[in-house]
Amino acid sequence: MPEGAHTEQGIEVLASPLGEECPPTTGQLVLGAMGDKDVSRMLARLAPIAEGMIMTAVDYPRATPPAELAEQARRVFQGPILTADEVTHAVDMARAEAGPEGAVLACGSLYLVGEVRDLFDAD
């Protein structure tokens, strides 16, 4: 599910209903963000609803490198954290980790959502 939440407030709105109406975890989180975003707060809010996280970089100059995102994620998330240099690879990894019945949530950047939507349109 590509989701346009890319600010702390947007993540709060996204995570609140999911946490209340879904099971304690929703599946795999694919996250890519720009360097000017408060990623640590986003990750803290998303951590309770994720089984695993895959950090990636969108094809944009201001994108935060996946390794930096993973470093921030490790501060708030105890589950598996993977990195992927390309969105395509991140989505493939998330789908494999989630399995046929699992969910994949992609958020953190509108650029990321655009790339993910293109992948789903190609399928």
Coordinates of N, CA and C in Angstrom, one line a residue:
M1 N 0.8 -1.2 0.0 CA 0.0 0.0 0.0 C 0.9 1.2 0.0
P2 N 1.0 2.0 -1.1 CA 1.7 3.2 -1.1 C 0.9 4.3 -0.3
E3 N 1.5 5.0 0.5 CA 0.8 6.0 1.4 C 1.6 7.3 1.3
G4 N 1.0 8.4 1.1 CA 1.6 9.7 0.9 C 2.1 10.4 2.2
A5 N 2.0 9.8 3.3 CA 2.4 10.4 4.6 C 3.9 10.6 4.5
H6 N 4.4 11.9 4.6 CA 5.8 12.2 4.5 C 6.2 13.3 5.5
T7 N 5.3 13.6 6.4 CA 5.7 14.5 7.5 C 5.3 13.8 8.8
E8 N 5.8 14.4 9.9 CA 5.5 13.8 11.2 C 4.0 13.8 11.5
Q9 N 3.3 14.8 11.1 CA 1.8 14.9 11.3 C 1.1 13.8 10.4
G10 N 1.6 13.7 9.2 CA 1.0 12.7 8.3 C 1.2 11.3 8.8
I11 N 2.4 11.0 9.3 CA 2.7 9.7 9.9 C 1.8 9.4 11.1
E12 N 1.6 10.5 11.9 CA 0.7 10.3 13.1 C -0.7 9.9 12.7
V13 N -1.2 10.6 11.7 CA -2.6 10.3 11.2 C -2.6 8.8 10.6
L14 N -1.6 8.5 9.8 CA -1.5 7.1 9.3 C -1.4 6.1 10.3
A15 N -0.5 6.2 11.3 CA -0.3 5.2 12.3 C -1.4 5.0 13.3
S16 N -2.1 6.1 13.6 CA -3.1 6.0 14.7 C -4.2 5.1 14.3
P17 N -4.9 5.2 13.1 CA -5.9 4.3 12.8 C -5.4 2.9 12.6
L18 N -4.2 2.7 12.0 CA -3.7 1.4 11.9 C -3.5 0.7 13.2
G19 N -3.0 1.4 14.2 CA -2.7 0.8 15.5 C -4.0 0.5 16.2
E20 N -5.0 1.2 16.0 CA -6.3 0.9 16.7 C -7.1 -0.1 16.0
E21 N -7.1 -0.2 14.7 CA -8.0 -1.1 13.9 C -7.4 -2.3 13.4
C22 N -6.1 -2.4 13.3 CA -5.4 -3.5 12.8 C -4.7 -4.3 13.9
P23 N -4.2 -5.5 13.6 CA -3.5 -6.3 14.6 C -2.2 -5.5 15.0
P24 N -1.6 -5.9 16.1 CA -0.4 -5.1 16.6 C 0.6 -4.8 15.5
T25 N 0.8 -5.7 14.5 CA 1.7 -5.4 13.4 C 1.0 -5.5 12.1
T26 N 1.5 -4.7 11.1 CA 0.8 -4.7 9.8 C 1.6 -5.4 8.8
G27 N 2.9 -5.7 9.0 CA 3.7 -6.3 8.0 C 5.0 -5.5 7.8
Q28 N 5.4 -5.4 6.6 CA 6.7 -4.8 6.3 C 6.5 -3.3 5.9
L29 N 7.4 -2.5 6.4 CA 7.4 -1.1 6.2 C 8.6 -0.8 5.2
V30 N 8.3 -0.1 4.1 CA 9.3 0.4 3.2 C 9.3 1.9 3.4
L31 N 10.5 2.5 3.8 CA 10.5 3.9 4.1 C 11.7 4.5 3.4
G32 N 11.4 5.6 2.7 CA 12.4 6.5 2.1 C 12.0 7.9 2.5
A33 N 13.0 8.8 2.7 CA 12.6 10.1 3.2 C 13.7 11.1 2.7
M34 N 13.3 12.4 2.6 CA 14.2 13.4 2.3 C 15.0 13.9 3.5
G35 N 16.2 14.4 3.3 CA 17.1 14.8 4.3 C 16.5 15.9 5.3
D36 N 15.5 16.6 4.9 CA 14.9 17.7 5.7 C 13.8 17.2 6.6
K37 N 13.5 15.9 6.6 CA 12.4 15.4 7.4 C 12.9 14.8 8.8
D38 N 12.0 14.9 9.8 CA 12.4 14.4 11.1 C 12.1 12.9 11.1
V39 N 13.0 12.1 10.6 CA 12.8 10.7 10.4 C 12.7 10.0 11.7
S40 N 13.4 10.4 12.7 CA 13.4 9.7 14.0 C 12.0 9.7 14.6
R41 N 11.3 10.8 14.5 CA 9.9 10.8 15.1 C 9.0 10.0 14.2
M42 N 9.2 10.0 12.9 CA 8.3 9.2 12.0 C 8.5 7.7 12.4
L43 N 9.8 7.3 12.5 CA 10.1 5.9 12.8 C 9.5 5.5 14.2
A44 N 9.6 6.4 15.1 CA 9.1 6.0 16.5 C 7.6 5.8 16.4
R45 N 6.9 6.5 15.6 CA 5.5 6.3 15.5 C 5.1 5.1 14.7
L46 N 5.9 4.8 13.7 CA 5.6 3.6 12.8 C 6.1 2.3 13.4
A47 N 7.1 2.3 14.3 CA 7.7 1.1 14.9 C 6.7 0.1 15.4
P48 N 5.7 0.6 16.2 CA 4.7 -0.4 16.8 C 3.9 -1.1 15.8
I49 N 3.7 -0.6 14.6 CA 2.9 -1.3 13.6 C 3.6 -2.1 12.6
A50 N 5.0 -2.2 12.7 CA 5.8 -2.9 11.7 C 6.4 -4.2 12.3
E51 N 6.4 -5.2 11.4 CA 7.1 -6.4 11.7 C 8.5 -6.4 11.3
G52 N 8.8 -5.6 10.2 CA 10.1 -5.4 9.7 C 10.2 -4.2 8.9
M53 N 11.4 -3.6 8.7 CA 11.5 -2.4 8.0 C 12.6 -2.5 6.9
I54 N 12.3 -1.9 5.8 CA 13.3 -1.8 4.7 C 13.4 -0.4 4.3
M55 N 14.7 0.1 4.6 CA 15.0 1.5 4.3 C 15.5 1.6 2.9
T56 N 15.1 2.6 2.1 CA 15.5 2.8 0.8 C 15.7 4.3 0.4
A57 N 16.3 4.5 -0.7 CA 16.4 5.9 -1.2 C 15.7 6.1 -2.5
V58 N 15.0 7.2 -2.5 CA 14.3 7.5 -3.8 C 15.3 8.2 -4.7
D59 N 14.9 8.2 -6.0 CA 15.8 8.8 -7.0 C 15.6 10.3 -7.0
Y60 N 16.2 10.9 -6.0 CA 16.1 12.4 -5.8 C 17.3 12.9 -5.0
P61 N 17.9 14.0 -5.3 CA 19.2 14.4 -4.7 C 19.0 14.6 -3.2
R62 N 17.9 15.0 -2.7 CA 17.8 15.3 -1.2 C 17.5 14.0 -0.4
A63 N 17.4 12.9 -1.0 CA 17.0 11.6 -0.3 C 18.1 11.3 0.7
T64 N 17.6 10.8 1.9 CA 18.5 10.3 2.9 C 19.0 8.9 2.5
P65 N 20.3 8.7 2.6 CA 20.8 7.3 2.3 C 20.1 6.2 3.2
P66 N 19.9 5.1 2.6 CA 19.3 4.0 3.4 C 20.0 3.6 4.6
A67 N 21.3 3.7 4.6 CA 22.1 3.3 5.8 C 21.9 4.3 6.9
E68 N 21.7 5.6 6.6 CA 21.4 6.6 7.7 C 20.0 6.3 8.2
L69 N 19.0 6.0 7.3 CA 17.7 5.7 7.8 C 17.7 4.5 8.7
A70 N 18.4 3.5 8.3 CA 18.5 2.2 9.2 C 19.1 2.5 10.5
E71 N 20.1 3.4 10.5 CA 20.8 3.8 11.8 C 19.7 4.4 12.8
Q72 N 18.9 5.3 12.2 CA 17.9 5.9 13.0 C 16.8 4.9 13.4
A73 N 16.5 4.0 12.5 CA 15.5 3.0 12.9 C 15.9 2.1 14.0
R74 N 17.2 1.8 14.1 CA 17.7 0.9 15.1 C 17.5 1.5 16.5
R75 N 17.4 2.8 16.6 CA 17.2 3.4 17.9 C 15.8 3.2 18.5
V76 N 14.8 2.9 17.6 CA 13.4 2.8 18.0 C 12.7 1.5 17.7
F77 N 13.4 0.6 16.9 CA 12.8 -0.6 16.4 C 13.7 -1.8 16.6
Q78 N 13.2 -2.8 17.3 CA 14.0 -4.0 17.6 C 13.9 -5.1 16.6
G79 N 13.0 -5.0 15.6 CA 12.8 -6.0 14.6 C 13.9 -5.9 13.5
P80 N 13.7 -6.8 12.5 CA 14.7 -6.8 11.4 C 14.6 -5.5 10.6
I81 N 15.8 -4.9 10.3 CA 15.9 -3.7 9.5 C 16.8 -4.0 8.3
L82 N 16.3 -3.9 7.1 CA 17.1 -4.1 5.9 C 17.3 -2.8 5.1
T83 N 18.2 -2.8 4.2 CA 18.4 -1.6 3.4 C 18.4 -2.1 1.9
A84 N 18.0 -1.2 1.1 CA 18.0 -1.4 -0.4 C 18.3 -0.1 -1.1
D85 N 19.2 -0.1 -2.0 CA 19.6 1.1 -2.7 C 18.6 1.6 -3.7
E86 N 17.7 0.7 -4.1 CA 16.7 1.1 -5.1 C 15.3 0.7 -4.6
V87 N 14.3 1.5 -4.9 CA 12.9 1.3 -4.5 C 12.4 -0.1 -5.0
T88 N 12.7 -0.4 -6.2 CA 12.3 -1.7 -6.8 C 12.8 -2.9 -5.9
H89 N 14.0 -2.8 -5.5 CA 14.6 -3.9 -4.7 C 13.9 -3.9 -3.3
A90 N 13.7 -2.7 -2.7 CA 13.0 -2.6 -1.4 C 11.6 -3.2 -1.4
V91 N 10.9 -2.9 -2.5 CA 9.5 -3.5 -2.6 C 9.6 -5.0 -2.8
D92 N 10.5 -5.5 -3.6 CA 10.6 -6.9 -3.8 C 11.0 -7.6 -2.4
M93 N 11.9 -7.0 -1.7 CA 12.3 -7.5 -0.4 C 11.1 -7.6 0.6
A94 N 10.4 -6.5 0.6 CA 9.2 -6.4 1.5 C 8.2 -7.4 1.1
R95 N 7.9 -7.6 -0.1 CA 6.9 -8.6 -0.5 C 7.3 -10.0 -0.1
A96 N 8.6 -10.3 -0.3 CA 9.1 -11.6 0.1 C 9.1 -11.8 1.6
E97 N 9.4 -10.8 2.4 CA 9.3 -10.9 3.8 C 7.9 -11.0 4.3
A98 N 7.0 -10.3 3.7 CA 5.6 -10.3 4.1 C 4.9 -11.6 3.8
G99 N 5.3 -12.2 2.7 CA 4.6 -13.4 2.2 C 3.3 -13.1 1.5
P100 N 2.6 -14.1 1.0 CA 1.4 -13.9 0.2 C 0.2 -13.2 1.0
E101 N 0.2 -13.4 2.3 CA -0.9 -12.9 3.1 C -0.5 -11.6 3.9
G102 N 0.7 -11.3 3.8 CA 1.2 -10.1 4.6 C 1.0 -8.8 3.9
A103 N 1.2 -7.7 4.6 CA 1.0 -6.4 4.0 C 2.3 -5.7 3.9
V104 N 2.4 -4.8 2.9 CA 3.5 -3.9 2.8 C 3.0 -2.5 2.7
L105 N 3.6 -1.6 3.6 CA 3.3 -0.2 3.7 C 4.5 0.6 3.2
A106 N 4.4 1.4 2.2 CA 5.4 2.3 1.8 C 5.1 3.7 2.1
C107 N 5.9 4.4 2.8 CA 5.6 5.8 3.1 C 6.9 6.6 3.4
G108 N 6.8 7.9 3.7 CA 7.9 8.7 4.1 C 8.3 9.8 3.1
S109 N 7.9 9.6 1.9 CA 8.2 10.5 0.8 C 7.2 10.4 -0.3
L110 N 6.7 11.5 -0.8 CA 5.9 11.5 -2.0 C 6.6 10.9 -3.2
Y111 N 7.9 11.2 -3.3 CA 8.7 10.6 -4.4 C 8.7 9.1 -4.3
L112 N 8.8 8.5 -3.1 CA 8.8 7.1 -2.9 C 7.5 6.5 -3.3
V113 N 6.4 7.2 -2.9 CA 5.1 6.7 -3.3 C 4.9 6.7 -4.8
G114 N 5.4 7.7 -5.4 CA 5.3 7.7 -6.9 C 6.0 6.6 -7.5
E115 N 7.2 6.3 -7.0 CA 8.0 5.1 -7.6 C 7.3 3.8 -7.3
V116 N 6.7 3.7 -6.1 CA 6.0 2.4 -5.7 C 4.7 2.3 -6.6
R117 N 4.0 3.4 -6.8 CA 2.8 3.3 -7.6 C 3.2 2.8 -9.0
D118 N 4.3 3.4 -9.6 CA 4.7 2.9 -10.9 C 5.0 1.4 -10.9
L119 N 5.6 0.9 -9.9 CA 5.8 -0.6 -9.8 C 4.5 -1.3 -9.8
F120 N 3.5 -0.9 -9.0 CA 2.2 -1.6 -9.0 C 1.5 -1.5 -10.3
D121 N 1.6 -0.3 -11.0 CA 1.0 -0.1 -12.3 C 1.6 -1.1 -13.3
A122 N 2.9 -1.3 -13.2 CA 3.6 -2.2 -14.1 C 3.2 -3.7 -13.9
D123 N 2.8 -4.0 -12.7 CA 2.4 -5.4 -12.4 C 1.0 -5.6 -13.0

